[in-house]
């Protein structure tokens, strides 16, 4: 099984959007994720401010407009155990990477990458900007980056792993 963790700061805007969009794209190609499947995905924040909260309503509404339901996700903070458990730990920005590297065991640090590193627009766009203090259009902008990044990431996984068997 491959385990992927999407990470941002609060786990209420960018990383739950990435989790929801990536799951939606997996489902569209007939792949399910979960403990009994070939792929398991989750998201977490480096900060604990929003632990237990549903995604930001602006992120939920933006995703809903594209048919992606984020309403059942709940924010959690990343733990040291996650670095052992997950194979790909994909950060939305470089601040998330430095925060994680401070707590990640040395022998697991190679698992930490930028989410957009698998994207064809990388390195032109290498980070997903934080929309939290922005407006609705910032959420739309961020959603579109995550949507493209998730398509590219899915292509990468389909090319490298036999996910649907
Ligand atoms: P996220 O956005 O990292 O994309 O979930 C943020 C959400 C909350 C905060 C910062 C960023 N905050 O400072 O509360």
JSON list of C-alpha atoms in Angstrom, two decimals, residues 31-147:
[
{"chain": "A", "resi": 31, "resn": "UNK", "atom": "CA", "xyz": [-9.63, 3.63, -7.65]},
{"chain": "A", "resi": 32, "resn": "UNK", "atom": "CA", "xyz": [-10.74, 3.68, -4.04]},
{"chain": "A", "resi": 33, "resn": "UNK", "atom": "CA", "xyz": [-8.55, 4.73, -1.14]},
{"chain": "A", "resi": 34, "resn": "UNK", "atom": "CA", "xyz": [-8.66, 3.34, 2.39]},
{"chain": "A", "resi": 35, "resn": "UNK", "atom": "CA", "xyz": [-7.09, 0.88, 4.81]},
{"chain": "A", "resi": 36, "resn": "UNK", "atom": "CA", "xyz": [-8.12, -2.11, 2.68]},
{"chain": "A", "resi": 37, "resn": "UNK", "atom": "CA", "xyz": [-7.08, -0.58, -0.64]},
{"chain": "A", "resi": 38, "resn": "UNK", "atom": "CA", "xyz": [-3.76, -0.10, -2.49]},
{"chain": "A", "resi": 39, "resn": "UNK", "atom": "CA", "xyz": [-3.66, 3.57, -1.63]},
{"chain": "A", "resi": 40, "resn": "UNK", "atom": "CA", "xyz": [-4.37, 5.47, 1.56]},
{"chain": "A", "resi": 41, "resn": "UNK", "atom": "CA", "xyz": [-4.53, 9.28, 1.67]},
{"chain": "A", "resi": 42, "resn": "UNK", "atom": "CA", "xyz": [-4.95, 11.82, 4.45]},
{"chain": "A", "resi": 43, "resn": "UNK", "atom": "CA", "xyz": [-4.07, 15.43, 5.26]},
{"chain": "A", "resi": 44, "resn": "UNK", "atom": "CA", "xyz": [-2.64, 17.23, 8.28]},
{"chain": "A", "resi": 45, "resn": "UNK", "atom": "CA", "xyz": [-1.41, 20.64, 9.41]},
{"chain": "A", "resi": 46, "resn": "UNK", "atom": "CA", "xyz": [1.91, 21.62, 10.94]},
{"chain": "A", "resi": 47, "resn": "UNK", "atom": "CA", "xyz": [-0.08, 23.86, 13.33]},
{"chain": "A", "resi": 48, "resn": "UNK", "atom": "CA", "xyz": [-2.70, 22.76, 15.86]},
{"chain": "A", "resi": 49, "resn": "UNK", "atom": "CA", "xyz": [-4.92, 25.89, 15.83]},
{"chain": "A", "resi": 50, "resn": "UNK", "atom": "CA", "xyz": [-7.82, 24.21, 14.05]},
{"chain": "A", "resi": 51, "resn": "UNK", "atom": "CA", "xyz": [-7.64, 20.64, 15.36]},
{"chain": "A", "resi": 52, "resn": "UNK", "atom": "CA", "xyz": [-11.04, 18.94, 15.02]},
{"chain": "A", "resi": 53, "resn": "UNK", "atom": "CA", "xyz": [-12.49, 21.65, 12.77]},
{"chain": "A", "resi": 54, "resn": "UNK", "atom": "CA", "xyz": [-14.09, 21.04, 9.38]},
{"chain": "A", "resi": 55, "resn": "UNK", "atom": "CA", "xyz": [-12.40, 22.77, 6.43]},
{"chain": "A", "resi": 56, "resn": "UNK", "atom": "CA", "xyz": [-12.83, 26.55, 6.09]},
{"chain": "A", "resi": 57, "resn": "UNK", "atom": "CA", "xyz": [-16.29, 27.26, 4.65]},
{"chain": "A", "resi": 58, "resn": "UNK", "atom": "CA", "xyz": [-14.73, 29.14, 1.71]},
{"chain": "A", "resi": 59, "resn": "UNK", "atom": "CA", "xyz": [-12.61, 26.08, 0.82]},
{"chain": "A", "resi": 60, "resn": "UNK", "atom": "CA", "xyz": [-15.69, 23.84, 1.20]},
{"chain": "A", "resi": 61, "resn": "UNK", "atom": "CA", "xyz": [-17.85, 26.05, -1.02]},
{"chain": "A", "resi": 62, "resn": "UNK", "atom": "CA", "xyz": [-15.20, 26.40, -3.71]},
{"chain": "A", "resi": 63, "resn": "UNK", "atom": "CA", "xyz": [-14.69, 22.63, -3.83]},
{"chain": "A", "resi": 64, "resn": "UNK", "atom": "CA", "xyz": [-18.46, 22.03, -3.79]},
{"chain": "A", "resi": 65, "resn": "UNK", "atom": "CA", "xyz": [-18.77, 24.13, -6.96]},
{"chain": "A", "resi": 66, "resn": "UNK", "atom": "CA", "xyz": [-16.56, 21.53, -8.65]},
{"chain": "A", "resi": 67, "resn": "UNK", "atom": "CA", "xyz": [-18.45, 18.57, -7.15]},
{"chain": "A", "resi": 68, "resn": "UNK", "atom": "CA", "xyz": [-15.94, 17.83, -4.40]},
{"chain": "A", "resi": 69, "resn": "UNK", "atom": "CA", "xyz": [-17.30, 17.37, -0.86]},
{"chain": "A", "resi": 70, "resn": "UNK", "atom": "CA", "xyz": [-14.91, 18.39, 1.92]},
{"chain": "A", "resi": 71, "resn": "UNK", "atom": "CA", "xyz": [-17.54, 18.63, 4.66]},
{"chain": "A", "resi": 72, "resn": "UNK", "atom": "CA", "xyz": [-16.65, 15.41, 6.46]},
{"chain": "A", "resi": 73, "resn": "UNK", "atom": "CA", "xyz": [-12.92, 16.11, 6.82]},
{"chain": "A", "resi": 74, "resn": "UNK", "atom": "CA", "xyz": [-11.53, 17.10, 10.24]},
{"chain": "A", "resi": 75, "resn": "UNK", "atom": "CA", "xyz": [-8.29, 19.00, 10.85]},
{"chain": "A", "resi": 76, "resn": "UNK", "atom": "CA", "xyz": [-5.49, 17.32, 12.74]},
{"chain": "A", "resi": 77, "resn": "UNK", "atom": "CA", "xyz": [-1.88, 18.19, 13.48]},
{"chain": "A", "resi": 78, "resn": "UNK", "atom": "CA", "xyz": [0.92, 16.12, 11.96]},
{"chain": "A", "resi": 79, "resn": "UNK", "atom": "CA", "xyz": [2.63, 13.73, 14.41]},
{"chain": "A", "resi": 80, "resn": "UNK", "atom": "CA", "xyz": [6.12, 12.18, 14.51]},
{"chain": "A", "resi": 81, "resn": "UNK", "atom": "CA", "xyz": [4.46, 8.81, 13.81]},
{"chain": "A", "resi": 82, "resn": "UNK", "atom": "CA", "xyz": [3.21, 10.16, 10.45]},
{"chain": "A", "resi": 83, "resn": "UNK", "atom": "CA", "xyz": [6.81, 10.34, 9.20]},
{"chain": "A", "resi": 84, "resn": "UNK", "atom": "CA", "xyz": [7.15, 6.59, 9.73]},
{"chain": "A", "resi": 85, "resn": "UNK", "atom": "CA", "xyz": [3.67, 5.71, 8.48]},
{"chain": "A", "resi": 86, "resn": "UNK", "atom": "CA", "xyz": [3.48, 7.71, 5.22]},
{"chain": "A", "resi": 87, "resn": "UNK", "atom": "CA", "xyz": [5.52, 7.19, 2.04]},
{"chain": "A", "resi": 88, "resn": "UNK", "atom": "CA", "xyz": [4.87, 10.61, 0.47]},
{"chain": "A", "resi": 89, "resn": "UNK", "atom": "CA", "xyz": [4.53, 13.68, 2.67]},
{"chain": "A", "resi": 90, "resn": "UNK", "atom": "CA", "xyz": [3.55, 16.49, 0.31]},
{"chain": "A", "resi": 91, "resn": "UNK", "atom": "CA", "xyz": [3.80, 20.06, 1.53]},
{"chain": "A", "resi": 92, "resn": "UNK", "atom": "CA", "xyz": [1.89, 22.99, 0.07]},
{"chain": "A", "resi": 93, "resn": "UNK", "atom": "CA", "xyz": [4.75, 25.45, 0.66]},
{"chain": "A", "resi": 94, "resn": "UNK", "atom": "CA", "xyz": [8.36, 25.70, 1.81]},
{"chain": "A", "resi": 95, "resn": "UNK", "atom": "CA", "xyz": [7.41, 26.94, 5.29]},
{"chain": "A", "resi": 96, "resn": "UNK", "atom": "CA", "xyz": [5.54, 23.67, 5.80]},
{"chain": "A", "resi": 97, "resn": "UNK", "atom": "CA", "xyz": [8.69, 21.82, 4.72]},
{"chain": "A", "resi": 98, "resn": "UNK", "atom": "CA", "xyz": [10.94, 23.63, 7.22]},
{"chain": "A", "resi": 99, "resn": "UNK", "atom": "CA", "xyz": [8.41, 23.12, 10.02]},
{"chain": "A", "resi": 100, "resn": "UNK", "atom": "CA", "xyz": [8.24, 19.40, 9.25]},
{"chain": "A", "resi": 101, "resn": "UNK", "atom": "CA", "xyz": [12.00, 18.95, 8.90]},
{"chain": "A", "resi": 102, "resn": "UNK", "atom": "CA", "xyz": [12.42, 20.19, 12.46]},
{"chain": "A", "resi": 103, "resn": "UNK", "atom": "CA", "xyz": [10.36, 17.28, 13.80]},
{"chain": "A", "resi": 104, "resn": "UNK", "atom": "CA", "xyz": [11.05, 14.56, 11.23]},
{"chain": "A", "resi": 105, "resn": "UNK", "atom": "CA", "xyz": [13.61, 11.78, 11.94]},
{"chain": "A", "resi": 106, "resn": "UNK", "atom": "CA", "xyz": [16.70, 12.16, 9.69]},
{"chain": "A", "resi": 107, "resn": "UNK", "atom": "CA", "xyz": [16.13, 8.84, 7.92]},
{"chain": "A", "resi": 108, "resn": "UNK", "atom": "CA", "xyz": [12.58, 9.84, 6.87]},
{"chain": "A", "resi": 109, "resn": "UNK", "atom": "CA", "xyz": [13.29, 13.33, 5.54]},
{"chain": "A", "resi": 110, "resn": "UNK", "atom": "CA", "xyz": [13.45, 12.22, 1.91]},
{"chain": "A", "resi": 111, "resn": "UNK", "atom": "CA", "xyz": [9.70, 11.55, 2.08]},
{"chain": "A", "resi": 112, "resn": "UNK", "atom": "CA", "xyz": [9.00, 15.29, 2.43]},
{"chain": "A", "resi": 113, "resn": "UNK", "atom": "CA", "xyz": [8.44, 17.01, -0.91]},
{"chain": "A", "resi": 114, "resn": "UNK", "atom": "CA", "xyz": [6.55, 19.94, -2.35]},
{"chain": "A", "resi": 115, "resn": "UNK", "atom": "CA", "xyz": [3.10, 18.87, -3.59]},
{"chain": "A", "resi": 116, "resn": "UNK", "atom": "CA", "xyz": [3.78, 20.68, -6.89]},
{"chain": "A", "resi": 117, "resn": "UNK", "atom": "CA", "xyz": [7.07, 18.88, -7.49]},
{"chain": "A", "resi": 118, "resn": "UNK", "atom": "CA", "xyz": [5.12, 16.33, -9.55]},
{"chain": "A", "resi": 119, "resn": "UNK", "atom": "CA", "xyz": [3.41, 19.03, -11.57]},
{"chain": "A", "resi": 120, "resn": "UNK", "atom": "CA", "xyz": [4.22, 20.00, -15.13]},
{"chain": "A", "resi": 121, "resn": "UNK", "atom": "CA", "xyz": [4.12, 23.68, -14.11]},
{"chain": "A", "resi": 122, "resn": "UNK", "atom": "CA", "xyz": [6.88, 23.11, -11.57]},
{"chain": "A", "resi": 123, "resn": "UNK", "atom": "CA", "xyz": [9.17, 25.04, -11.01]},
{"chain": "A", "resi": 124, "resn": "UNK", "atom": "CA", "xyz": [7.26, 28.05, -12.46]},
{"chain": "A", "resi": 125, "resn": "UNK", "atom": "CA", "xyz": [4.66, 27.51, -9.76]},
{"chain": "A", "resi": 126, "resn": "UNK", "atom": "CA", "xyz": [6.30, 25.58, -6.93]},
{"chain": "A", "resi": 127, "resn": "UNK", "atom": "CA", "xyz": [4.15, 26.48, -3.91]},
{"chain": "A", "resi": 128, "resn": "UNK", "atom": "CA", "xyz": [0.41, 26.63, -3.22]},
{"chain": "A", "resi": 129, "resn": "UNK", "atom": "CA", "xyz": [-0.16, 30.04, -1.59]},
{"chain": "A", "resi": 130, "resn": "UNK", "atom": "CA", "xyz": [-2.01, 30.32, 1.71]},
{"chain": "A", "resi": 131, "resn": "UNK", "atom": "CA", "xyz": [-5.53, 31.71, 0.97]},
{"chain": "A", "resi": 132, "resn": "UNK", "atom": "CA", "xyz": [-6.63, 32.00, 4.62]},
{"chain": "A", "resi": 133, "resn": "UNK", "atom": "CA", "xyz": [-6.47, 35.81, 4.93]},
{"chain": "A", "resi": 134, "resn": "UNK", "atom": "CA", "xyz": [-7.54, 36.30, 1.30]},
{"chain": "A", "resi": 135, "resn": "UNK", "atom": "CA", "xyz": [-10.80, 36.70, -0.59]},
{"chain": "A", "resi": 136, "resn": "UNK", "atom": "CA", "xyz": [-13.07, 34.24, -2.40]},
{"chain": "A", "resi": 137, "resn": "UNK", "atom": "CA", "xyz": [-11.06, 34.65, -5.60]},
{"chain": "A", "resi": 138, "resn": "UNK", "atom": "CA", "xyz": [-7.91, 33.59, -3.74]},
{"chain": "A", "resi": 139, "resn": "UNK", "atom": "CA", "xyz": [-9.68, 30.34, -2.82]},
{"chain": "A", "resi": 140, "resn": "UNK", "atom": "CA", "xyz": [-10.66, 29.88, -6.47]},
{"chain": "A", "resi": 141, "resn": "UNK", "atom": "CA", "xyz": [-7.06, 30.52, -7.57]},
{"chain": "A", "resi": 142, "resn": "UNK", "atom": "CA", "xyz": [-5.70, 28.06, -5.01]},
{"chain": "A", "resi": 143, "resn": "UNK", "atom": "CA", "xyz": [-8.35, 25.47, -5.95]},
{"chain": "A", "resi": 144, "resn": "UNK", "atom": "CA", "xyz": [-7.26, 25.62, -9.57]},
{"chain": "A", "resi": 145, "resn": "UNK", "atom": "CA", "xyz": [-3.59, 25.12, -8.69]},
{"chain": "A", "resi": 146, "resn": "UNK", "atom": "CA", "xyz": [-4.50, 22.15, -6.48]},
{"chain": "A", "resi": 147, "resn": "UNK", "atom": "CA", "xyz": [-6.75, 20.69, -9.18]}
]
